[in-house]
GROMACS .gro file of C-alpha atoms in nm:
model
  388
    1MET     CA    1   1.913  -2.281  -0.065
    2ARG     CA    2   1.745  -1.935  -0.098
    3GLY     CA    3   1.418  -2.095   0.006
    4GLN     CA    4   1.576  -2.220   0.327
    5ALA     CA    5   1.727  -1.881   0.408
    6ASP     CA    6   1.391  -1.707   0.362
    7HIS     CA    7   1.251  -1.909   0.650
    8LEU     CA    8   1.539  -1.876   0.896
    9ALA     CA    9   1.458  -1.689   1.213
   10ARG     CA   10   1.790  -1.499   1.183
   11PRO     CA   11   1.827  -1.341   0.834
   12ASP     CA   12   2.179  -1.214   0.922
   13GLN     CA   13   2.296  -1.568   0.992
   14ALA     CA   14   2.157  -1.679   0.656
   15ARG     CA   15   2.348  -1.407   0.476
   16VAL     CA   16   2.675  -1.513   0.644
   17GLU     CA   17   2.640  -1.889   0.613
   18GLN     CA   18   2.512  -1.892   0.255
   19PRO     CA   19   2.820  -1.725   0.102
   20ARG     CA   20   3.042  -1.971   0.295
   21ALA     CA   21   2.851  -2.260   0.144
   22ASP     CA   22   2.878  -2.103  -0.202
   23ALA     CA   23   3.252  -2.055  -0.153
   24ALA     CA   24   3.288  -2.424  -0.066
   25VAL     CA   25   3.112  -2.515  -0.389
   26VAL     CA   26   3.353  -2.294  -0.579
   27GLU     CA   27   3.657  -2.457  -0.415
   28GLN     CA   28   3.529  -2.802  -0.503
   29SER     CA   29   3.481  -2.707  -0.868
   30GLY     CA   30   3.756  -2.759  -1.118
   31ALA     CA   31   3.979  -2.473  -1.235
   32GLY     CA   32   3.790  -2.448  -1.559
   33SER     CA   33   3.450  -2.411  -1.395
   34ARG     CA   34   3.553  -2.184  -1.105
   35GLY     CA   35   3.562  -1.865  -1.312
   36ALA     CA   36   3.230  -1.944  -1.481
   37LEU     CA   37   3.061  -2.015  -1.150
   38LEU     CA   38   3.194  -1.694  -0.997
   39ARG     CA   39   3.069  -1.496  -1.292
   40ARG     CA   40   2.724  -1.649  -1.253
   41LEU     CA   41   2.713  -1.573  -0.881
   42GLU     CA   42   2.829  -1.216  -0.937
   43LYS     CA   43   2.532  -1.157  -1.169
   44LEU     CA   44   2.287  -1.228  -0.889
   45ALA     CA   45   2.119  -0.934  -0.717
   46PRO     CA   46   2.296  -0.820  -0.395
   47SER     CA   47   1.984  -0.917  -0.197
   48HIS     CA   48   2.001  -1.277  -0.326
   49PRO     CA   49   2.137  -1.509  -0.053
   50SER     CA   50   2.368  -1.687  -0.303
   51SER     CA   51   2.530  -1.360  -0.415
   52VAL     CA   52   2.907  -1.366  -0.357
   53ARG     CA   53   2.867  -1.004  -0.244
   54ALA     CA   54   2.602  -1.077   0.015
   55GLY     CA   55   2.851  -1.117   0.299
   56ASP     CA   56   2.982  -0.765   0.239
   57ARG     CA   57   2.640  -0.599   0.267
   58ARG     CA   58   2.532  -0.413   0.575
   59GLU     CA   59   2.182  -0.367   0.706
   60PRO     CA   60   2.046  -0.014   0.648
   61ALA     CA   61   2.010   0.200   0.957
   62ALA     CA   62   1.672   0.182   1.128
   63GLN     CA   63   1.436   0.467   1.041
   64PRO     CA   64   1.361   0.723   1.315
   65ASP     CA   65   1.050   0.673   1.523
   66PRO     CA   66   0.752   0.849   1.355
   67ASP     CA   67   0.696   1.082   1.650
   68GLY     CA   68   1.066   1.141   1.714
   69GLN     CA   69   1.094   0.916   2.019
   70ALA     CA   70   1.270   0.587   2.071
   71ALA     CA   71   1.049   0.280   2.078
   72ASP     CA   72   0.928   0.177   2.422
   73ALA     CA   73   1.089  -0.125   2.581
   74ASP     CA   74   0.762  -0.316   2.560
   75THR     CA   75   0.733  -0.295   2.181
   76ASP     CA   76   0.895  -0.520   1.923
   77ALA     CA   77   0.947  -0.243   1.668
   78ASP     CA   78   1.323  -0.275   1.711
   79THR     CA   79   1.296  -0.649   1.651
   80VAL     CA   80   1.110  -0.585   1.327
   81ALA     CA   81   1.372  -0.331   1.221
   82ASP     CA   82   1.653  -0.580   1.290
   83ALA     CA   83   1.488  -0.819   1.045
   84ARG     CA   84   1.478  -0.549   0.777
   85PRO     CA   85   1.579  -0.696   0.439
   86ALA     CA   86   1.824  -0.523   0.209
   87ALA     CA   87   1.663  -0.228   0.033
   88ALA     CA   88   1.555  -0.277  -0.328
   89GLY     CA   89   1.823  -0.184  -0.575
   90ALA     CA   90   1.580  -0.007  -0.804
   91GLY     CA   91   1.685   0.352  -0.763
   92ALA     CA   92   1.520   0.447  -0.434
   93ASP     CA   93   1.698   0.765  -0.332
   94ALA     CA   94   1.660   1.016  -0.052
   95ASP     CA   95   1.395   1.210  -0.243
   96SER     CA   96   1.175   0.906  -0.295
   97ARG     CA   97   1.213   0.754   0.051
   98GLY     CA   98   1.094   1.072   0.212
   99GLY     CA   99   1.088   1.208   0.565
  100ARG     CA  100   0.722   1.258   0.661
  101ALA     CA  101   0.577   0.992   0.890
  102HIS     CA  102   0.269   0.845   0.730
  103GLY     CA  103   0.089   0.757   1.048
  104GLY     CA  104  -0.134   0.519   0.855
  105GLY     CA  105  -0.333   0.777   0.657
  106THR     CA  106  -0.324   0.903   0.300
  107GLU     CA  107  -0.437   1.263   0.327
  108GLY     CA  108  -0.765   1.154   0.481
  109ALA     CA  109  -0.847   0.888   0.222
  110ASP     CA  110  -0.837   0.511   0.257
  111ARG     CA  111  -0.551   0.345   0.070
  112ARG     CA  112  -0.755   0.048  -0.052
  113THR     CA  113  -0.898   0.129  -0.394
  114THR     CA  114  -1.014  -0.043  -0.702
  115GLY     CA  115  -0.987  -0.158  -1.047
  116ALA     CA  116  -1.025  -0.484  -1.251
  117GLY     CA  117  -1.363  -0.602  -1.370
  118ALA     CA  118  -1.453  -0.902  -1.584
  119ASP     CA  119  -1.376  -0.713  -1.906
  120ALA     CA  120  -1.058  -0.554  -1.769
  121ARG     CA  121  -0.702  -0.681  -1.773
  122PRO     CA  122  -0.670  -0.788  -1.411
  123PRO     CA  123  -0.340  -0.878  -1.249
  124PRO     CA  124  -0.304  -1.226  -1.097
  125ALA     CA  125  -0.403  -1.286  -0.736
  126ASP     CA  126  -0.051  -1.228  -0.606
  127GLY     CA  127  -0.041  -0.880  -0.757
  128ARG     CA  128   0.244  -0.944  -0.999
  129PRO     CA  129   0.229  -0.791  -1.346
  130PRO     CA  130   0.046  -1.018  -1.595
  131ALA     CA  131   0.366  -1.112  -1.780
  132ALA     CA  132   0.515  -1.257  -1.463
  133ALA     CA  133   0.211  -1.453  -1.349
  134GLY     CA  134   0.301  -1.799  -1.223
  135GLN     CA  135   0.674  -1.742  -1.276
  136PRO     CA  136   0.923  -1.653  -1.002
  137PRO     CA  137   1.123  -1.348  -1.111
  138ALA     CA  138   1.486  -1.398  -1.196
  139PRO     CA  139   1.703  -1.285  -0.901
  140ASP     CA  140   1.878  -1.025  -1.116
  141SER     CA  141   1.571  -0.910  -1.313
  142PRO     CA  142   1.450  -0.547  -1.285
  143GLY     CA  143   1.195  -0.516  -1.006
  144GLY     CA  144   1.260  -0.872  -0.889
  145SER     CA  145   1.392  -0.771  -0.549
  146PHE     CA  146   1.051  -0.683  -0.409
  147TRP     CA  147   0.894  -1.011  -0.517
  148ASP     CA  148   1.186  -1.207  -0.373
  149LYS     CA  149   1.137  -1.041  -0.033
  150ARG     CA  150   0.762  -1.092  -0.023
  151GLU     CA  151   0.778  -1.409   0.187
  152HIS     CA  152   1.003  -1.230   0.434
  153PHE     CA  153   0.749  -0.947   0.470
  154GLN     CA  154   0.474  -1.202   0.530
  155ALA     CA  155   0.688  -1.364   0.799
  156LEU     CA  156   0.738  -1.025   0.965
  157TRP     CA  157   0.362  -0.976   0.975
  158GLN     CA  158   0.313  -1.317   1.133
  159ASP     CA  159   0.569  -1.218   1.397
  160HIS     CA  160   0.366  -0.905   1.464
  161LEU     CA  161   0.047  -1.111   1.504
  162LYS     CA  162   0.218  -1.329   1.763
  163ARG     CA  163   0.270  -1.018   1.975
  164TRP     CA  164  -0.063  -0.852   1.890
  165PRO     CA  165  -0.312  -1.120   1.775
  166ASP     CA  166  -0.618  -1.036   1.568
  167LYS     CA  167  -0.922  -0.954   1.778
  168PRO     CA  168  -1.243  -1.147   1.712
  169ALA     CA  169  -1.467  -0.958   1.472
  170LYS     CA  170  -1.783  -0.818   1.625
  171ALA     CA  171  -2.085  -0.902   1.415
  172ASP     CA  172  -2.297  -0.652   1.607
  173ARG     CA  173  -2.143  -0.349   1.777
  174SER     CA  174  -2.473  -0.216   1.910
  175ARG     CA  175  -2.531  -0.171   2.282
  176PRO     CA  176  -2.848  -0.248   2.479
  177ASP     CA  177  -2.925   0.120   2.537
  178ASP     CA  178  -2.880   0.226   2.171
  179PRO     CA  179  -3.211   0.370   2.037
  180PRO     CA  180  -3.371   0.196   1.736
  181GLY     CA  181  -3.240   0.324   1.406
  182SER     CA  182  -2.906   0.439   1.545
  183TRP     CA  183  -2.566   0.319   1.423
  184ARG     CA  184  -2.253   0.220   1.611
  185GLY     CA  185  -1.911   0.154   1.461
  186ASP     CA  186  -1.554   0.087   1.566
  187GLY     CA  187  -1.448   0.234   1.899
  188SER     CA  188  -1.691   0.493   2.031
  189ARG     CA  189  -1.820   0.606   1.692
  190CYS     CA  190  -2.199   0.628   1.675
  191LEU     CA  191  -2.484   0.812   1.501
  192SER     CA  192  -2.826   0.900   1.641
  193PRO     CA  193  -3.132   0.768   1.455
  194GLU     CA  194  -3.178   1.107   1.286
  195ASP     CA  195  -2.814   1.144   1.183
  196ASN     CA  196  -2.802   0.782   1.070
  197ALA     CA  197  -3.106   0.828   0.845
  198GLU     CA  198  -2.950   1.139   0.690
  199ALA     CA  199  -2.620   0.959   0.645
  200ASN     CA  200  -2.794   0.676   0.455
  201LYS     CA  201  -2.944   0.926   0.208
  202ILE     CA  202  -2.615   1.109   0.157
  203ILE     CA  203  -2.419   0.786   0.105
  204SER     CA  204  -2.656   0.696  -0.180
  205LEU     CA  205  -2.579   1.033  -0.341
  206LEU     CA  206  -2.204   0.988  -0.294
  207ARG     CA  207  -2.222   0.656  -0.479
  208ALA     CA  208  -2.433   0.792  -0.766
  209PRO     CA  209  -2.145   0.859  -1.011
  210GLU     CA  210  -2.014   0.502  -0.996
  211ALA     CA  211  -2.178   0.357  -1.308
  212ALA     CA  212  -2.083   0.638  -1.547
  213THR     CA  213  -1.733   0.679  -1.403
  214THR     CA  214  -1.662   0.306  -1.420
  215ALA     CA  215  -1.769   0.298  -1.786
  216GLN     CA  216  -1.544   0.596  -1.863
  217LEU     CA  217  -1.240   0.444  -1.694
  218ARG     CA  218  -1.293   0.108  -1.862
  219GLN     CA  219  -1.292   0.285  -2.198
  220ILE     CA  220  -0.967   0.462  -2.105
  221GLN     CA  221  -0.820   0.127  -2.001
  222ASP     CA  222  -0.901  -0.020  -2.340
  223ASP     CA  223  -0.767   0.281  -2.533
  224ASN     CA  224  -0.449   0.370  -2.341
  225PRO     CA  225  -0.127   0.277  -2.525
  226HIS     CA  226   0.087   0.224  -2.213
  227GLY     CA  227  -0.038  -0.117  -2.095
  228GLY     CA  228  -0.229   0.021  -1.797
  229TYR     CA  229  -0.506  -0.176  -1.632
  230LEU     CA  230  -0.764  -0.113  -1.361
  231ALA     CA  231  -0.684  -0.311  -1.046
  232GLY     CA  232  -0.924  -0.413  -0.770
  233LEU     CA  233  -1.242  -0.288  -0.937
  234GLU     CA  234  -1.446  -0.507  -0.702
  235HIS     CA  235  -1.359  -0.261  -0.423
  236ARG     CA  236  -1.462   0.053  -0.610
  237ILE     CA  237  -1.751   0.129  -0.371
  238LYS     CA  238  -1.644   0.205  -0.016
  239GLY     CA  239  -1.841   0.014   0.250
  240GLU     CA  240  -2.126   0.181   0.436
  241ASP     CA  241  -1.972   0.134   0.781
  242ARG     CA  242  -1.642   0.288   0.672
  243LEU     CA  243  -1.823   0.589   0.523
  244LYS     CA  244  -2.018   0.640   0.844
  245GLU     CA  245  -1.699   0.617   1.047
  246LYS     CA  246  -1.554   0.896   0.835
  247ILE     CA  247  -1.869   1.104   0.883
  248VAL     CA  248  -1.847   1.061   1.261
  249ASP     CA  249  -1.477   1.153   1.257
  250GLU     CA  250  -1.563   1.475   1.073
  251LEU     CA  251  -1.849   1.552   1.313
  252GLU     CA  252  -1.618   1.513   1.610
  253SER     CA  253  -1.330   1.712   1.460
  254VAL     CA  254  -1.529   2.034   1.406
  255ILE     CA  255  -1.793   2.141   1.659
  256GLY     CA  256  -2.123   2.230   1.497
  257THR     CA  257  -2.060   2.033   1.176
  258SER     CA  258  -2.371   1.879   1.020
  259VAL     CA  259  -2.389   1.534   0.863
  260ALA     CA  260  -2.418   1.695   0.519
  261ASP     CA  261  -2.109   1.911   0.581
  262ALA     CA  262  -1.914   1.611   0.706
  263ALA     CA  263  -2.010   1.403   0.403
  264SER     CA  264  -1.914   1.686   0.167
  265ARG     CA  265  -1.551   1.633   0.269
  266ILE     CA  266  -1.553   1.264   0.171
  267SER     CA  267  -1.391   1.222  -0.170
  268ASP     CA  268  -1.346   0.845  -0.195
  269ALA     CA  269  -1.694   0.694  -0.161
  270VAL     CA  270  -1.619   0.571  -0.514
  271ARG     CA  271  -1.253   0.494  -0.583
  272TYR     CA  272  -1.036   0.333  -0.851
  273THR     CA  273  -0.675   0.228  -0.918
  274PHE     CA  274  -0.476   0.228  -1.242
  275CYS     CA  275  -0.160   0.014  -1.260
  276PHE     CA  276   0.128   0.075  -1.500
  277GLY     CA  277   0.473  -0.073  -1.536
  278SER     CA  278   0.758   0.121  -1.378
  279GLU     CA  279   0.888   0.255  -1.710
  280GLU     CA  280   0.540   0.348  -1.837
  281TYR     CA  281   0.412   0.487  -1.505
  282VAL     CA  282   0.451   0.860  -1.569
  283SER     CA  283   0.340   0.843  -1.933
  284GLY     CA  284   0.043   0.629  -1.831
  285HIS     CA  285  -0.055   0.870  -1.554
  286ASP     CA  286  -0.040   1.164  -1.794
  287ASP     CA  287  -0.242   0.977  -2.057
  288VAL     CA  288  -0.523   0.893  -1.814
  289GLN     CA  289  -0.530   1.251  -1.685
  290ARG     CA  290  -0.548   1.388  -2.040
  291ARG     CA  291  -0.828   1.152  -2.142
  292LEU     CA  292  -1.037   1.226  -1.831
  293GLU     CA  293  -0.997   1.602  -1.875
  294SER     CA  294  -1.096   1.570  -2.242
  295ALA     CA  295  -1.416   1.399  -2.127
  296GLY     CA  296  -1.504   1.689  -1.895
  297TYR     CA  297  -1.362   1.558  -1.567
  298ARG     CA  298  -1.153   1.787  -1.345
  299MET     CA  299  -0.867   1.689  -1.113
  300THR     CA  300  -0.910   1.872  -0.780
  301TYR     CA  301  -0.622   1.720  -0.583
  302SER     CA  302  -0.308   1.510  -0.634
  303LYS     CA  303  -0.051   1.379  -0.387
  304ASN     CA  304   0.268   1.208  -0.508
  305HIS     CA  305   0.351   0.978  -0.215
  306TRP     CA  306   0.660   0.848  -0.396
  307LEU     CA  307   0.844   1.165  -0.303
  308ASP     CA  308   0.811   1.200   0.072
  309ASP     CA  309   0.604   0.925   0.232
  310PRO     CA  310   0.809   0.643   0.391
  311GLU     CA  311   0.507   0.421   0.464
  312TYR     CA  312   0.297   0.436   0.148
  313LYS     CA  313   0.387   0.464  -0.220
  314GLY     CA  314   0.157   0.568  -0.501
  315ILE     CA  315  -0.016   0.876  -0.641
  316ASN     CA  316  -0.360   0.961  -0.501
  317THR     CA  317  -0.582   1.194  -0.702
  318ARG     CA  318  -0.933   1.330  -0.651
  319TRP     CA  319  -1.167   1.411  -0.936
  320GLN     CA  320  -1.494   1.586  -1.008
  321THR     CA  321  -1.730   1.450  -1.273
  322PRO     CA  322  -1.897   1.677  -1.531
  323GLU     CA  323  -2.204   1.666  -1.303
  324GLY     CA  324  -2.004   1.770  -0.997
  325ALA     CA  325  -1.982   1.432  -0.819
  326ARG     CA  326  -1.653   1.316  -0.666
  327PHE     CA  327  -1.433   1.007  -0.685
  328GLU     CA  328  -1.074   0.903  -0.607
  329LEU     CA  329  -0.822   0.758  -0.852
  330GLN     CA  330  -0.490   0.609  -0.745
  331PHE     CA  331  -0.190   0.526  -0.965
  332HIS     CA  332   0.034   0.231  -0.879
  333ILE     CA  333   0.294  -0.002  -1.023
  334PRO     CA  334   0.221  -0.375  -0.966
  335GLU     CA  335   0.465  -0.389  -0.673
  336SER     CA  336   0.320  -0.089  -0.486
  337PHE     CA  337  -0.035  -0.215  -0.544
  338ASP     CA  338   0.059  -0.555  -0.404
  339ALA     CA  339   0.228  -0.390  -0.105
  340LYS     CA  340  -0.079  -0.180  -0.032
  341GLU     CA  341  -0.344  -0.441  -0.099
  342HIS     CA  342  -0.184  -0.761   0.030
  343LEU     CA  343   0.099  -0.670   0.267
  344THR     CA  344   0.021  -0.345   0.452
  345HIS     CA  345  -0.356  -0.310   0.429
  346LYS     CA  346  -0.415  -0.488   0.759
  347SER     CA  347  -0.151  -0.277   0.929
  348TYR     CA  348  -0.320   0.034   0.787
  349ASP     CA  349  -0.655  -0.081   0.926
  350ARG     CA  350  -0.498  -0.123   1.269
  351LEU     CA  351  -0.333   0.219   1.254
  352ARG     CA  352  -0.665   0.393   1.193
  353SER     CA  353  -0.835   0.205   1.476
  354PRO     CA  354  -0.861   0.407   1.800
  355GLU     CA  355  -0.815   0.084   1.994
  356THR     CA  356  -0.458   0.022   1.870
  357SER     CA  357  -0.199   0.083   2.142
  358ARG     CA  358   0.096   0.321   2.105
  359PRO     CA  359   0.358   0.043   2.117
  360GLU     CA  360   0.178  -0.150   1.843
  361ARG     CA  361   0.150   0.165   1.631
  362ARG     CA  362   0.526   0.205   1.642
  363SER     CA  363   0.573  -0.153   1.530
  364LEU     CA  364   0.319  -0.106   1.250
  365ASN     CA  365   0.490   0.214   1.130
  366THR     CA  366   0.823   0.031   1.119
  367TYR     CA  367   0.675  -0.264   0.929
  368GLN     CA  368   0.523  -0.037   0.664
  369ARG     CA  369   0.853   0.145   0.616
  370ILE     CA  370   1.038  -0.184   0.568
  371VAL     CA  371   0.795  -0.294   0.295
  372CYS     CA  372   0.803   0.041   0.115
  373GLU     CA  373   1.183   0.055   0.115
  374ALA     CA  374   1.187  -0.254  -0.109
  375LEU     CA  375   0.963  -0.102  -0.377
  376PRO     CA  376   1.124  -0.002  -0.707
  377VAL     CA  377   1.077   0.368  -0.786
  378PRO     CA  378   0.905   0.444  -1.119
  379ALA     CA  379   1.114   0.624  -1.378
  380ARG     CA  380   1.068   1.003  -1.388
  381VAL     CA  381   0.816   0.996  -1.104
  382VAL     CA  382   0.957   1.325  -0.968
  383GLU     CA  383   0.801   1.493  -1.271
  384ILE     CA  384   0.449   1.452  -1.130
  385PRO     CA  385   0.377   1.748  -0.901
  386ASP     CA  386   0.138   1.771  -0.608
  387ILE     CA  387  -0.188   1.961  -0.653
  388PRO     CA  388  -0.304   2.088  -0.310
   0.00000   0.00000   0.00000
């Protein structure tokens, strides 16, 4: 019956009708089985449609608009908010659900990062922790709420696509009057032949630390005692077009900036992700930090997005190798990695596109908040401070 409710167009109706149906089953049961059945239903998570408490739950209030204004009448952000599922019952409090609008960025770095090679311990394709692969989580199991709501989040995204369909990908963005050797990216971003040639050389330098850093992190993965694993290692090298887009953005933000200066502010040309279970998250983070520092690496920046970011959850860190090269390392639990990689990555891409309209941005912001509200909060995560 939960499977049917997940696909109803009106989640509120499902939450009302399902308890009525469950009550009818209870009435039809004999006196001896009524108490047992009630006890079983009461053990279900509040978000489960068969929970006897589901009818008493209220939808959480919609989050404020990211720029402090009500959504325009021509956006469906309010519709998305009305379909908001019950928040995960995993300890998300006011400190961890934060007040700063994300706006689609993560302190200037892309949210998609890396981590699980052939010799790593990769999570399954759906992002669930290895122990849960191929098995639906029990409705009342710790962390199960997020996985139970995953189909609902996917349905919300499909509703968004009906309003704002995907645009056909452009294989070639160049224009007839572009000089040979130039580069053109998304929107109006472009590089002259000279700047493009310099960018190509610098990108090669930015990627230079990949081999040694990957080997170091794989060794840490094998040695760490907290069950951590690298996730998404196939994405450890940021694409050339995305790097050039970031270079152009830097060139346009500060007048007189050179390509070399712009590239010097890129810290995620090479990027990785470590995943730990919710209970081991803080200990795992500290263990990786300690092992990297013992090997001569230096953390130059850390942002704990669990504390104050309503649209993205995780810890993003930036590092310098013993040779002075830079890379990014993110820390996630399986649920937050799945949310970033499989549920909100496309919305993030749209938010950073200059062609995305203001009404769609509001809908995207709302969608990302809904997903993040369902994430369980790692134990003791408030202990990890920011490093500016």
